[in-house]
Coordinates of C-alpha atoms and ligand atoms in Angstrom, one line a residue:
M1 CA -51.1 -17.2 -42.2
A2 CA -52.2 -19.3 -45.2
R3 CA -49.9 -19.8 -48.2
P4 CA -50.3 -16.6 -50.1
I5 CA -51.0 -18.0 -53.6
L6 CA -54.3 -17.1 -55.2
A7 CA -55.9 -17.0 -58.6
T8 CA -58.4 -14.2 -59.0
V9 CA -61.0 -14.6 -61.8
D10 CA -62.7 -11.6 -63.1
A11 CA -66.1 -12.3 -64.6
A12 CA -66.5 -8.7 -65.8
A13 CA -63.3 -9.2 -67.9
M14 CA -64.8 -12.3 -69.6
A15 CA -68.0 -10.5 -70.3
H16 CA -66.0 -7.6 -71.8
N17 CA -64.0 -10.1 -74.0
L18 CA -67.3 -11.6 -75.2
G19 CA -68.2 -8.0 -76.3
V20 CA -65.0 -7.9 -78.3
V21 CA -66.0 -11.1 -80.1
R22 CA -69.4 -9.6 -80.8
A23 CA -67.8 -6.4 -82.2
R24 CA -65.6 -8.5 -84.5
A25 CA -68.2 -11.0 -85.6
P26 CA -71.5 -9.1 -85.3
R27 CA -73.6 -11.5 -87.3
A28 CA -72.4 -14.9 -85.9
G29 CA -73.8 -16.8 -82.9
V30 CA -71.1 -17.3 -80.3
L31 CA -70.3 -20.7 -79.0
A32 CA -68.1 -19.8 -76.0
V33 CA -65.4 -22.5 -75.7
I34 CA -65.2 -23.5 -72.0
K35 CA -63.3 -26.8 -72.4
A36 CA -60.5 -27.7 -70.0
N37 CA -62.3 -26.4 -67.0
G38 CA -63.0 -23.1 -68.7
Y39 CA -59.3 -22.7 -69.7
G40 CA -58.4 -23.1 -66.1
H41 CA -60.9 -20.5 -64.8
G42 CA -63.5 -23.0 -63.6
L43 CA -66.3 -24.5 -65.7
L44 CA -69.2 -22.8 -63.9
R45 CA -67.4 -19.6 -63.3
A46 CA -66.6 -19.2 -67.0
A47 CA -70.1 -20.3 -68.0
G48 CA -71.7 -17.8 -65.6
A49 CA -69.5 -15.0 -66.9
L50 CA -70.2 -15.9 -70.5
A51 CA -73.9 -16.5 -70.1
Q52 CA -74.7 -13.9 -72.8
A53 CA -73.2 -16.2 -75.4
E54 CA -75.7 -18.3 -77.5
G55 CA -74.0 -21.5 -76.5
Y56 CA -71.0 -23.2 -75.1
G57 CA -68.4 -25.5 -76.7
L58 CA -66.6 -28.1 -74.6
L59 CA -65.3 -31.7 -74.7
E60 CA -66.6 -33.5 -71.7
L61 CA -70.1 -34.9 -71.6
E62 CA -70.1 -34.7 -67.8
S63 CA -69.5 -31.0 -68.0
A64 CA -72.2 -30.5 -70.5
V65 CA -74.7 -32.4 -68.3
R66 CA -73.6 -30.2 -65.3
L67 CA -74.5 -27.1 -67.3
R68 CA -77.9 -28.5 -68.2
E69 CA -78.5 -29.5 -64.6
G70 CA -77.5 -26.0 -63.6
G71 CA -80.4 -24.7 -65.8
W72 CA -78.6 -23.6 -69.0
R73 CA -81.1 -23.9 -71.8
G74 CA -78.9 -22.5 -74.7
R75 CA -76.9 -24.6 -77.1
I76 CA -74.1 -26.9 -76.0
L77 CA -71.7 -28.4 -78.5
L78 CA -69.5 -31.4 -77.8
L79 CA -66.4 -30.4 -79.8
E80 CA -65.1 -33.9 -80.3
G81 CA -68.5 -35.6 -80.4
A82 CA -69.3 -38.9 -78.6
F83 CA -66.5 -41.1 -77.5
D84 CA -68.7 -44.2 -77.3
S85 CA -72.2 -45.4 -78.0
P86 CA -73.6 -45.3 -74.4
E87 CA -73.1 -41.5 -74.4
L88 CA -75.7 -41.1 -77.2
P89 CA -78.9 -41.5 -75.1
I90 CA -77.5 -39.1 -72.5
I91 CA -76.6 -36.6 -75.3
A92 CA -80.1 -36.8 -76.7
R93 CA -81.9 -36.6 -73.3
H94 CA -80.0 -33.3 -72.5
D95 CA -80.4 -31.9 -76.0
I96 CA -76.7 -31.5 -76.5
A97 CA -75.3 -30.9 -80.0
L98 CA -72.4 -32.9 -81.1
V99 CA -69.6 -33.0 -83.6
V100 CA -69.4 -36.0 -85.9
H101 CA -65.9 -36.3 -87.3
C102 CA -65.5 -40.0 -88.4
R103 CA -67.5 -42.9 -89.7
E104 CA -67.4 -44.6 -86.3
Q105 CA -69.3 -41.7 -84.9
I106 CA -72.0 -42.0 -87.6
G107 CA -72.4 -45.6 -86.6
M108 CA -72.8 -44.6 -82.9
L109 CA -76.0 -42.6 -83.9
G110 CA -77.7 -46.1 -84.1
A111 CA -77.6 -46.0 -80.3
L112 CA -80.0 -43.0 -80.2
P113 CA -83.4 -43.7 -78.6
P114 CA -86.4 -43.6 -80.9
G115 CA -87.7 -40.1 -81.5
A116 CA -84.4 -38.5 -80.7
A117 CA -83.6 -35.1 -82.4
L118 CA -80.0 -34.2 -82.6
D119 CA -78.1 -31.2 -83.9
V120 CA -74.9 -32.4 -85.6
F121 CA -71.8 -30.4 -86.6
V122 CA -70.0 -32.3 -89.3
K123 CA -66.3 -31.8 -89.1
I124 CA -64.4 -31.5 -92.4
N125 CA -60.7 -32.1 -92.4
T126 CA -59.3 -29.2 -94.5
G127 CA -55.6 -29.6 -93.6
M128 CA -55.3 -29.8 -89.8
N129 CA -55.2 -33.5 -90.3
R130 CA -56.4 -34.4 -86.8
L131 CA -60.2 -34.9 -87.0
G132 CA -62.7 -34.7 -89.7
F133 CA -63.9 -36.2 -93.0
T134 CA -61.5 -35.6 -96.0
A135 CA -62.8 -33.9 -99.1
G136 CA -63.4 -37.3 -100.7
A137 CA -65.5 -38.6 -97.8
A138 CA -67.4 -35.4 -96.9
A139 CA -70.2 -35.7 -99.4
G140 CA -71.0 -39.3 -98.4
A141 CA -70.9 -38.5 -94.7
L142 CA -73.2 -35.5 -95.3
A143 CA -75.7 -37.5 -97.3
E144 CA -75.8 -40.3 -94.7
L145 CA -76.3 -37.9 -91.8
R146 CA -79.1 -35.9 -93.6
A147 CA -80.9 -39.2 -94.3
R148 CA -81.1 -40.1 -90.6
P149 CA -84.4 -39.1 -89.1
A150 CA -82.7 -38.5 -85.7
V151 CA -80.6 -35.7 -87.2
R152 CA -82.5 -32.5 -86.8
S153 CA -79.9 -30.1 -88.2
V154 CA -76.5 -30.3 -89.8
T155 CA -73.9 -27.5 -89.5
L156 CA -70.6 -27.7 -91.4
M157 CA -67.5 -27.2 -89.3
T158 CA -63.7 -27.1 -89.8
H159 CA -60.8 -26.0 -87.7
F160 CA -57.8 -23.9 -88.7
A161 CA -54.2 -24.9 -88.2
N162 CA -52.5 -21.5 -89.1
A163 CA -55.0 -18.8 -88.3
D164 CA -52.4 -17.3 -85.9
D165 CA -49.4 -17.3 -88.3
A166 CA -48.2 -16.3 -91.7
R167 CA -49.7 -19.3 -93.6
G168 CA -53.2 -18.0 -92.8
V169 CA -56.6 -19.6 -93.6
A170 CA -57.1 -19.2 -97.4
W171 CA -55.7 -22.6 -98.2
Q172 CA -58.1 -24.3 -95.8
M173 CA -61.0 -22.1 -96.9
D174 CA -60.4 -23.3 -100.5
A175 CA -60.2 -26.9 -99.3
F176 CA -63.5 -26.4 -97.4
E177 CA -65.3 -25.0 -100.4
R178 CA -64.0 -27.9 -102.5
A179 CA -65.0 -30.5 -100.0
I180 CA -68.6 -29.3 -99.5
G181 CA -69.3 -28.2 -103.1
P182 CA -72.7 -26.5 -103.6
V183 CA -74.1 -27.6 -100.2
A184 CA -75.7 -24.6 -98.4
L185 CA -75.8 -25.3 -94.7
P186 CA -74.8 -23.3 -91.6
R187 CA -71.1 -23.0 -90.9
S188 CA -68.8 -22.9 -87.9
L189 CA -65.2 -22.3 -88.7
A190 CA -63.5 -19.7 -86.6
N191 CA -61.4 -19.9 -83.4
S192 CA -60.1 -16.8 -81.7
A193 CA -57.3 -16.1 -84.2
A194 CA -59.7 -16.4 -87.2
I195 CA -62.3 -14.3 -85.4
L196 CA -59.8 -11.5 -85.0
R197 CA -57.9 -11.8 -88.3
Y198 CA -60.2 -13.3 -90.9
P199 CA -63.8 -11.9 -91.1
E200 CA -64.5 -14.2 -94.1
T201 CA -64.4 -17.2 -91.7
H202 CA -67.1 -16.0 -89.3
G203 CA -70.1 -17.8 -90.8
D204 CA -73.0 -18.7 -88.6
W205 CA -71.3 -19.8 -85.4
V206 CA -67.9 -18.6 -84.1
R207 CA -66.0 -20.6 -81.5
P208 CA -63.8 -18.3 -79.4
G209 CA -61.8 -19.8 -76.7
V210 CA -58.6 -18.2 -75.4
M211 CA -59.6 -14.6 -76.3
L212 CA -62.6 -14.8 -73.9
Y213 CA -60.1 -15.2 -71.1
G214 CA -58.1 -12.1 -72.3
C215 CA -55.2 -14.0 -73.8
S216 CA -54.0 -13.3 -77.3
P217 CA -53.9 -16.2 -79.8
F218 CA -51.0 -14.4 -81.6
A219 CA -47.3 -14.6 -80.7
E220 CA -46.8 -11.0 -81.8
A221 CA -49.6 -9.2 -79.9
T222 CA -50.8 -9.3 -76.3
G223 CA -54.5 -9.5 -75.3
A224 CA -54.4 -5.9 -74.1
E225 CA -53.2 -4.8 -77.6
L226 CA -56.3 -6.5 -79.0
G227 CA -58.7 -4.7 -76.6
L228 CA -59.0 -7.8 -74.3
R229 CA -58.8 -7.9 -70.5
P230 CA -57.1 -10.7 -68.6
A231 CA -59.6 -12.8 -66.7
M232 CA -57.2 -14.6 -64.5
T233 CA -54.5 -13.0 -62.2
L234 CA -52.2 -15.4 -60.4
T235 CA -50.7 -13.7 -57.3
S236 CA -48.6 -14.9 -54.4
G237 CA -46.1 -13.4 -52.0
V238 CA -42.5 -13.3 -51.0
I239 CA -42.0 -15.7 -48.0
A240 CA -38.2 -15.2 -47.5
V241 CA -35.3 -13.1 -48.7
Q242 CA -31.7 -14.3 -49.3
R243 CA -28.6 -12.2 -50.0
L244 CA -26.2 -13.7 -52.5
E245 CA -22.5 -12.7 -52.9
R246 CA -21.0 -12.6 -56.3
G247 CA -20.4 -16.2 -57.4
D248 CA -23.2 -17.7 -55.2
T249 CA -25.9 -19.8 -56.9
V250 CA -29.6 -20.3 -56.2
G251 CA -31.9 -23.2 -56.4
Y252 CA -31.7 -26.8 -57.8
G253 CA -28.8 -27.2 -60.1
G254 CA -27.5 -23.8 -59.2
L255 CA -28.6 -22.5 -62.6
F256 CA -28.3 -18.9 -61.6
T257 CA -24.9 -17.5 -60.5
A258 CA -24.8 -14.0 -59.0
E259 CA -22.6 -11.6 -60.9
R260 CA -23.0 -9.0 -58.1
A261 CA -24.4 -8.9 -54.6
T262 CA -28.0 -10.0 -55.3
R263 CA -31.2 -9.9 -53.1
V264 CA -33.4 -12.9 -53.9
G265 CA -37.0 -13.1 -53.0
V266 CA -38.5 -16.5 -52.5
V267 CA -42.0 -16.6 -53.9
A268 CA -44.6 -19.2 -52.8
C269 CA -45.4 -20.5 -56.3
G270 CA -43.9 -23.5 -58.1
Y271 CA -44.6 -26.0 -60.8
A272 CA -47.1 -27.9 -58.5
D273 CA -49.2 -24.7 -58.7
G274 CA -49.1 -24.8 -62.5
Y275 CA -46.2 -22.4 -63.0
P276 CA -44.0 -23.7 -65.9
R277 CA -40.9 -25.5 -64.6
H278 CA -39.1 -24.7 -67.8
A279 CA -39.4 -20.9 -67.3
P280 CA -35.7 -19.8 -67.3
T281 CA -33.9 -17.1 -65.4
G282 CA -35.2 -13.8 -66.7
T283 CA -38.9 -14.7 -66.9
P284 CA -40.9 -11.6 -66.0
I285 CA -42.5 -11.4 -62.6
V286 CA -43.9 -8.4 -60.7
I287 CA -42.9 -7.9 -57.1
A288 CA -44.4 -5.1 -55.0
G289 CA -45.7 -3.5 -58.2
T290 CA -42.3 -3.5 -59.9
L291 CA -41.4 -5.6 -63.0
T292 CA -38.4 -7.9 -62.3
R293 CA -37.2 -11.3 -63.3
T294 CA -37.1 -14.9 -62.0
L295 CA -33.8 -16.4 -61.0
G296 CA -32.7 -20.0 -61.4
R297 CA -34.8 -23.1 -61.6
V298 CA -38.5 -23.1 -60.7
S299 CA -39.1 -25.7 -57.9
M300 CA -42.2 -27.6 -56.9
D301 CA -43.5 -25.0 -54.4
M302 CA -41.3 -22.0 -54.8
L303 CA -39.5 -19.8 -57.3
C304 CA -36.9 -17.0 -56.9
A305 CA -37.2 -13.4 -58.0
D306 CA -34.6 -10.7 -58.3
L307 CA -35.2 -8.0 -55.6
T308 CA -31.8 -6.3 -56.0
D309 CA -33.4 -3.2 -57.5
I310 CA -36.5 -3.2 -55.4
P311 CA -35.1 -2.3 -52.0
G312 CA -38.6 -1.8 -50.5
A313 CA -39.6 -5.4 -51.2
G314 CA -39.2 -8.1 -48.6
P315 CA -41.1 -10.9 -46.9
G316 CA -44.8 -10.3 -47.3
S317 CA -44.4 -8.3 -50.5
P318 CA -47.1 -9.2 -53.1
A319 CA -46.1 -11.0 -56.3
V320 CA -48.0 -11.1 -59.6
L321 CA -47.1 -14.3 -61.6
W322 CA -49.4 -13.3 -64.5
G323 CA -52.6 -11.5 -65.3
A324 CA -53.5 -7.9 -64.6
G325 CA -50.2 -5.9 -64.9
L326 CA -48.3 -8.8 -66.5
P327 CA -49.7 -10.5 -69.6
V328 CA -49.7 -14.3 -69.3
E329 CA -48.5 -14.3 -73.0
R330 CA -45.2 -12.6 -71.9
V331 CA -44.6 -15.2 -69.2
A332 CA -45.4 -18.0 -71.6
A333 CA -43.2 -16.6 -74.3
A334 CA -40.2 -16.4 -71.9
A335 CA -40.9 -20.1 -71.0
G336 CA -41.1 -21.1 -74.7
T337 CA -44.9 -21.9 -74.5
I338 CA -48.2 -20.2 -75.0
G339 CA -50.7 -18.6 -72.6
Y340 CA -53.2 -21.3 -73.3
Q341 CA -50.9 -23.8 -71.5
L342 CA -50.3 -21.7 -68.5
L343 CA -54.0 -20.9 -67.9
T344 CA -55.2 -24.5 -68.4
A345 CA -52.4 -25.8 -66.1
L346 CA -53.5 -23.9 -63.0
A347 CA -53.3 -26.6 -60.4
P348 CA -56.3 -27.7 -58.3
R349 CA -54.4 -26.7 -55.1
V350 CA -54.5 -23.0 -56.0
P351 CA -57.5 -21.4 -54.4
V352 CA -59.6 -19.5 -56.9
V353 CA -61.7 -16.4 -55.9
A354 CA -63.9 -14.0 -57.8
A355 CA -62.5 -10.5 -58.4
Ligands
PLP1 C1 -60.4 -25.2 -78.4 C2 -61.2 -25.1 -79.7 C3 -61.6 -23.8 -80.1 C4 -61.1 -22.5 -79.4 O1 -59.8 -22.2 -79.9 P1 -59.1 -20.8 -79.4 O2 -57.8 -20.8 -80.1 O3 -58.9 -21.0 -77.9 O4 -60.0 -19.7 -79.7 C5 -62.4 -23.7 -81.2 N1 -62.8 -24.8 -81.9 C6 -62.4 -26.0 -81.5 C7 -62.9 -27.2 -82.3 C8 -61.6 -26.2 -80.4 O5 -61.3 -27.4 -80.0

């Protein structure tokens, strides 16, 4: 028998989640963000499931070219733009739109072949302070870009640092308006959290990522509570059972000590599969359809689950690590991280199948 671990990816769930984006932002075009291998779901799998979007946003030029070679004719936006000049002719040849976030990238446009026509998203730094032109530099950058014959269109873009928390977006929206002044150009501002919480950010192009995969961008709500369906379910199985006496420990470091006679199920999933090693005892896991908890330290290929109150469970019983029936957000919260990280960390050794 093969090792039982498996990630099941549900294209219908992604299409449903795209529908939730449309319902929230009915007037905006959707650039479905499929960076990081489609948030762990597979680039082409995610692209196929989300083909009703007007375009895709991602980072890697190679992936963008793969989409074009696969026949995708809609918009593709490189979210961090070009990393060096030799990429520019490739970008132009495949009609890929790109972010320009710094002076060096304006300079790279000189590497475009004659006659090139490029769609540019100018990134304005409104307080995230990673990428983008500051308020003082934005007007100059805009003027320079609009003066270049190779630039066919300019869209204004920014990215929110606190759309998922109490600080919100108003302070960055103000900074955005101050930076661009009276310039009237298309806008792309909103990530998943802003799409769900701040309609005033929707503009012309929204950029949903994590919500398309059914995961909530908010700490205080699961995807299901937002009407989303999980696109990835990570399952495995129990491969052995141990009985602990009171005082026995389990796993590396003996981090869990039994306080009573305890049945332990050893599940074929570890950190080399992408499960977080820092998930402590008590992280939720479903075994044979019953919610229980992990015990002790996650190891490379295995983790342990408490079967004491699931007498019917044993070797061969199915395990759900996250997904349908167990929100990835809950597992992530128990491990002190976010669903984004768990989804994108799915390891290449885990087989992925369509639902
Ligand atoms: C990743 C990314 C997004 C999507 O963010 P989510 O929180 O996953 O919706 C949007 N815009 C940019 C620029 C990004 O890098």
